[in-house]
Amino acid sequence: MRSRSLLRPAILLLLREQESHGYELMSRLAELGVEVPPTTGGLYRSLRTMADEGLVTSYWSTPDRGPARRVYAISETGEQHLEASMPALASLLRTVRGMLNRYRQGT
């Protein structure tokens, strides 16, 4: 089952916890169990779209060693979007629990 519809709220949730660069965010999404785009480019496209919509912001971090990295953070609009997503996620959870319960009762 695809969890693509969970990608945006998951990104916002993780960025709410901690600002992250793309590779780190991809690892954190996988730890959360959210299906990530098959390529890093897919994640960056999602982040770019979310930035265009004002949900995330970004800045360049230039560490002493290694290449510069774009770091992403949740914006105020992103916070509002995340909060507005919670009822739909709660409804999805209830639906999945109901389906699992019915399946278990039938076996």
Short mmCIF file of N, CA and C in Angstrom, two decimals, residues 1-103:
data_model
loop_
_atom_site.label_atom_id
_atom_site.label_comp_id
_atom_site.label_asym_id
_atom_site.label_seq_id
_atom_site.Cartn_x
_atom_site.Cartn_y
_atom_site.Cartn_z
N MET A 1 0.85 -1.18 0.00
CA MET A 1 0.00 0.00 0.00
C MET A 1 0.89 1.24 0.00
N ARG A 2 0.54 2.19 -0.81
CA ARG A 2 1.37 3.38 -0.96
C ARG A 2 1.05 4.40 0.13
N SER A 3 2.09 5.02 0.61
CA SER A 3 1.90 6.05 1.64
C SER A 3 2.26 7.43 1.09
N ARG A 4 2.15 7.57 -0.24
CA ARG A 4 2.55 8.82 -0.88
C ARG A 4 1.76 10.02 -0.33
N SER A 5 0.47 9.81 0.00
CA SER A 5 -0.34 10.91 0.52
C SER A 5 0.14 11.35 1.90
N LEU A 6 0.96 10.54 2.54
CA LEU A 6 1.50 10.89 3.85
C LEU A 6 2.81 11.67 3.75
N LEU A 7 3.37 11.78 2.55
CA LEU A 7 4.68 12.39 2.40
C LEU A 7 4.71 13.83 2.87
N ARG A 8 3.79 14.65 2.41
CA ARG A 8 3.82 16.07 2.78
C ARG A 8 3.64 16.29 4.28
N PRO A 9 2.59 15.69 4.90
CA PRO A 9 2.48 15.90 6.35
C PRO A 9 3.67 15.32 7.11
N ALA A 10 4.23 14.22 6.61
CA ALA A 10 5.40 13.64 7.29
C ALA A 10 6.60 14.57 7.20
N ILE A 11 6.82 15.16 6.03
CA ILE A 11 7.92 16.12 5.88
C ILE A 11 7.73 17.28 6.84
N LEU A 12 6.52 17.81 6.88
CA LEU A 12 6.25 18.95 7.77
C LEU A 12 6.45 18.57 9.23
N LEU A 13 5.99 17.39 9.61
CA LEU A 13 6.15 16.93 10.99
C LEU A 13 7.63 16.82 11.35
N LEU A 14 8.41 16.20 10.48
CA LEU A 14 9.84 16.03 10.76
C LEU A 14 10.57 17.36 10.80
N LEU A 15 10.19 18.29 9.92
CA LEU A 15 10.83 19.61 9.93
C LEU A 15 10.39 20.42 11.15
N ARG A 16 9.21 20.13 11.65
CA ARG A 16 8.76 20.78 12.88
C ARG A 16 9.65 20.34 14.05
N GLU A 17 10.06 19.07 14.03
CA GLU A 17 10.93 18.55 15.07
C GLU A 17 12.36 19.07 14.94
N GLN A 18 12.83 19.16 13.68
CA GLN A 18 14.23 19.53 13.48
C GLN A 18 14.46 19.93 12.02
N GLU A 19 15.13 21.04 11.79
CA GLU A 19 15.53 21.41 10.43
C GLU A 19 16.43 20.32 9.88
N SER A 20 16.33 20.07 8.57
CA SER A 20 17.10 18.97 7.98
C SER A 20 17.47 19.27 6.54
N HIS A 21 18.58 18.70 6.09
CA HIS A 21 18.90 18.73 4.66
C HIS A 21 18.24 17.52 4.02
N GLY A 22 18.21 17.49 2.70
CA GLY A 22 17.44 16.48 1.98
C GLY A 22 17.80 15.04 2.30
N TYR A 23 19.09 14.72 2.30
CA TYR A 23 19.49 13.33 2.56
C TYR A 23 19.09 12.89 3.96
N GLU A 24 19.29 13.77 4.93
CA GLU A 24 18.90 13.46 6.31
C GLU A 24 17.38 13.28 6.39
N LEU A 25 16.65 14.14 5.70
CA LEU A 25 15.20 14.05 5.70
C LEU A 25 14.73 12.73 5.09
N MET A 26 15.39 12.30 4.02
CA MET A 26 15.04 11.03 3.39
C MET A 26 15.23 9.88 4.38
N SER A 27 16.32 9.89 5.13
CA SER A 27 16.57 8.85 6.13
C SER A 27 15.53 8.88 7.23
N ARG A 28 15.18 10.07 7.69
CA ARG A 28 14.20 10.20 8.76
C ARG A 28 12.81 9.76 8.30
N LEU A 29 12.46 10.04 7.04
CA LEU A 29 11.18 9.58 6.50
C LEU A 29 11.13 8.06 6.47
N ALA A 30 12.23 7.44 6.04
CA ALA A 30 12.28 5.98 6.00
C ALA A 30 12.14 5.40 7.41
N GLU A 31 12.77 6.02 8.40
CA GLU A 31 12.64 5.56 9.78
C GLU A 31 11.20 5.66 10.26
N LEU A 32 10.49 6.67 9.78
CA LEU A 32 9.09 6.87 10.15
C LEU A 32 8.19 5.87 9.44
N GLY A 33 8.71 5.23 8.40
CA GLY A 33 7.92 4.25 7.65
C GLY A 33 7.15 4.85 6.49
N VAL A 34 7.49 6.08 6.12
CA VAL A 34 6.81 6.75 5.02
C VAL A 34 7.56 6.45 3.73
N GLU A 35 6.81 6.05 2.72
CA GLU A 35 7.42 5.76 1.42
C GLU A 35 7.99 7.04 0.85
N VAL A 36 9.25 6.99 0.50
CA VAL A 36 9.91 8.15 -0.07
C VAL A 36 10.02 7.95 -1.58
N PRO A 37 10.09 9.04 -2.34
CA PRO A 37 10.27 8.89 -3.78
C PRO A 37 11.49 8.02 -4.06
N PRO A 38 11.45 7.23 -5.15
CA PRO A 38 12.53 6.29 -5.42
C PRO A 38 13.90 6.95 -5.64
N THR A 39 13.90 8.22 -5.99
CA THR A 39 15.17 8.92 -6.15
C THR A 39 15.19 10.13 -5.24
N THR A 40 16.38 10.56 -4.90
CA THR A 40 16.51 11.76 -4.09
C THR A 40 15.88 12.95 -4.82
N GLY A 41 15.97 12.95 -6.15
CA GLY A 41 15.38 14.03 -6.94
C GLY A 41 13.90 14.20 -6.69
N GLY A 42 13.19 13.08 -6.48
CA GLY A 42 11.76 13.14 -6.20
C GLY A 42 11.47 13.87 -4.90
N LEU A 43 12.29 13.62 -3.90
CA LEU A 43 12.12 14.31 -2.62
C LEU A 43 12.40 15.80 -2.78
N TYR A 44 13.45 16.13 -3.52
CA TYR A 44 13.78 17.54 -3.71
C TYR A 44 12.70 18.26 -4.52
N ARG A 45 12.07 17.56 -5.47
CA ARG A 45 10.95 18.17 -6.20
C ARG A 45 9.81 18.48 -5.25
N SER A 46 9.52 17.53 -4.35
CA SER A 46 8.46 17.76 -3.36
C SER A 46 8.80 18.95 -2.47
N LEU A 47 10.04 19.02 -2.02
CA LEU A 47 10.47 20.13 -1.17
C LEU A 47 10.39 21.46 -1.92
N ARG A 48 10.77 21.45 -3.20
CA ARG A 48 10.71 22.68 -4.00
C ARG A 48 9.27 23.14 -4.15
N THR A 49 8.37 22.19 -4.43
CA THR A 49 6.95 22.53 -4.55
C THR A 49 6.42 23.08 -3.23
N MET A 50 6.79 22.44 -2.13
CA MET A 50 6.35 22.90 -0.82
C MET A 50 6.91 24.29 -0.51
N ALA A 51 8.13 24.57 -0.96
CA ALA A 51 8.71 25.91 -0.77
C ALA A 51 7.94 26.93 -1.61
N ASP A 52 7.60 26.56 -2.85
CA ASP A 52 6.83 27.46 -3.71
C ASP A 52 5.47 27.77 -3.10
N GLU A 53 4.91 26.82 -2.36
CA GLU A 53 3.61 27.00 -1.71
C GLU A 53 3.74 27.68 -0.35
N GLY A 54 4.97 27.96 0.06
CA GLY A 54 5.19 28.65 1.33
C GLY A 54 5.13 27.75 2.56
N LEU A 55 5.17 26.43 2.37
CA LEU A 55 5.07 25.50 3.50
C LEU A 55 6.41 25.29 4.19
N VAL A 56 7.50 25.41 3.43
CA VAL A 56 8.84 25.26 3.99
C VAL A 56 9.72 26.41 3.51
N THR A 57 10.76 26.65 4.27
CA THR A 57 11.79 27.61 3.87
C THR A 57 13.11 26.85 3.80
N SER A 58 14.11 27.47 3.22
CA SER A 58 15.41 26.81 3.16
C SER A 58 16.52 27.86 3.18
N TYR A 59 17.69 27.39 3.55
CA TYR A 59 18.89 28.23 3.53
C TYR A 59 20.08 27.32 3.28
N TRP A 60 21.17 27.92 2.84
CA TRP A 60 22.39 27.15 2.60
C TRP A 60 23.24 27.12 3.85
N SER A 61 23.64 25.92 4.22
CA SER A 61 24.56 25.72 5.34
C SER A 61 25.93 25.40 4.74
N THR A 62 26.93 26.13 5.16
CA THR A 62 28.28 25.91 4.64
C THR A 62 29.19 25.46 5.78
N PRO A 63 29.27 24.15 5.99
CA PRO A 63 30.12 23.65 7.07
C PRO A 63 31.60 23.86 6.75
N ASP A 64 32.43 23.74 7.77
CA ASP A 64 33.87 23.89 7.57
C ASP A 64 34.41 22.83 6.61
N ARG A 65 33.84 21.64 6.68
CA ARG A 65 34.27 20.54 5.81
C ARG A 65 33.08 20.07 4.99
N GLY A 66 33.35 19.66 3.79
CA GLY A 66 32.30 19.11 2.93
C GLY A 66 31.56 20.19 2.17
N PRO A 67 30.66 19.75 1.31
CA PRO A 67 29.93 20.70 0.46
C PRO A 67 28.84 21.45 1.23
N ALA A 68 28.43 22.56 0.65
CA ALA A 68 27.30 23.31 1.20
C ALA A 68 26.04 22.45 1.03
N ARG A 69 25.13 22.59 1.97
CA ARG A 69 23.87 21.84 1.92
C ARG A 69 22.71 22.79 2.14
N ARG A 70 21.64 22.52 1.39
CA ARG A 70 20.41 23.28 1.60
C ARG A 70 19.68 22.65 2.77
N VAL A 71 19.37 23.46 3.77
CA VAL A 71 18.67 22.99 4.96
C VAL A 71 17.24 23.51 4.90
N TYR A 72 16.30 22.63 5.19
CA TYR A 72 14.88 22.97 5.12
C TYR A 72 14.29 23.12 6.52
N ALA A 73 13.33 24.03 6.63
CA ALA A 73 12.63 24.28 7.89
C ALA A 73 11.15 24.49 7.58
N ILE A 74 10.31 24.19 8.55
CA ILE A 74 8.88 24.42 8.38
C ILE A 74 8.60 25.91 8.57
N SER A 75 7.68 26.43 7.77
CA SER A 75 7.28 27.84 7.89
C SER A 75 6.02 27.93 8.76
N GLU A 76 5.61 29.14 9.05
CA GLU A 76 4.36 29.33 9.80
C GLU A 76 3.19 28.76 9.01
N THR A 77 3.18 28.99 7.70
CA THR A 77 2.13 28.42 6.85
C THR A 77 2.18 26.90 6.89
N GLY A 78 3.39 26.34 6.90
CA GLY A 78 3.56 24.90 7.01
C GLY A 78 3.02 24.36 8.32
N GLU A 79 3.25 25.10 9.40
CA GLU A 79 2.70 24.71 10.72
C GLU A 79 1.18 24.65 10.65
N GLN A 80 0.57 25.65 10.02
CA GLN A 80 -0.89 25.69 9.90
C GLN A 80 -1.39 24.54 9.04
N HIS A 81 -0.68 24.27 7.95
CA HIS A 81 -1.05 23.16 7.06
C HIS A 81 -0.96 21.82 7.79
N LEU A 82 0.10 21.65 8.57
CA LEU A 82 0.27 20.42 9.33
C LEU A 82 -0.87 20.24 10.32
N GLU A 83 -1.21 21.30 11.03
CA GLU A 83 -2.31 21.23 12.00
C GLU A 83 -3.62 20.89 11.30
N ALA A 84 -3.84 21.48 10.13
CA ALA A 84 -5.08 21.22 9.38
C ALA A 84 -5.12 19.79 8.83
N SER A 85 -3.96 19.16 8.68
CA SER A 85 -3.89 17.78 8.16
C SER A 85 -4.23 16.73 9.21
N MET A 86 -4.14 17.10 10.47
CA MET A 86 -4.30 16.11 11.54
C MET A 86 -5.68 15.44 11.57
N PRO A 87 -6.79 16.15 11.37
CA PRO A 87 -8.09 15.46 11.37
C PRO A 87 -8.18 14.40 10.26
N ALA A 88 -7.65 14.70 9.08
CA ALA A 88 -7.68 13.72 7.98
C ALA A 88 -6.83 12.50 8.32
N LEU A 89 -5.68 12.73 8.95
CA LEU A 89 -4.83 11.60 9.34
C LEU A 89 -5.51 10.76 10.42
N ALA A 90 -6.17 11.41 11.37
CA ALA A 90 -6.89 10.69 12.41
C ALA A 90 -8.02 9.86 11.80
N SER A 91 -8.70 10.41 10.81
CA SER A 91 -9.77 9.68 10.13
C SER A 91 -9.21 8.48 9.38
N LEU A 92 -8.08 8.66 8.72
CA LEU A 92 -7.43 7.56 8.02
C LEU A 92 -7.05 6.45 9.00
N LEU A 93 -6.54 6.83 10.14
CA LEU A 93 -6.16 5.85 11.17
C LEU A 93 -7.38 5.06 11.63
N ARG A 94 -8.50 5.75 11.87
CA ARG A 94 -9.72 5.05 12.29
C ARG A 94 -10.18 4.06 11.21
N THR A 95 -10.11 4.48 9.95
CA THR A 95 -10.51 3.61 8.85
C THR A 95 -9.64 2.36 8.79
N VAL A 96 -8.34 2.55 8.88
CA VAL A 96 -7.41 1.41 8.82
C VAL A 96 -7.63 0.48 10.00
N ARG A 97 -7.80 1.04 11.18
CA ARG A 97 -8.07 0.19 12.36
C ARG A 97 -9.35 -0.61 12.18
N GLY A 98 -10.39 0.04 11.66
CA GLY A 98 -11.66 -0.65 11.41
C GLY A 98 -11.50 -1.79 10.42
N MET A 99 -10.75 -1.55 9.36
CA MET A 99 -10.52 -2.59 8.36
C MET A 99 -9.74 -3.76 8.96
N LEU A 100 -8.72 -3.46 9.73
CA LEU A 100 -7.93 -4.52 10.37
C LEU A 100 -8.78 -5.33 11.34
N ASN A 101 -9.61 -4.66 12.11
CA ASN A 101 -10.48 -5.36 13.06
C ASN A 101 -11.45 -6.29 12.33
N ARG A 102 -12.06 -5.80 11.24
CA ARG A 102 -12.99 -6.64 10.47
C ARG A 102 -12.27 -7.83 9.86
N TYR A 103 -11.07 -7.59 9.38
CA TYR A 103 -10.29 -8.69 8.80
C TYR A 103 -10.00 -9.75 9.86
#
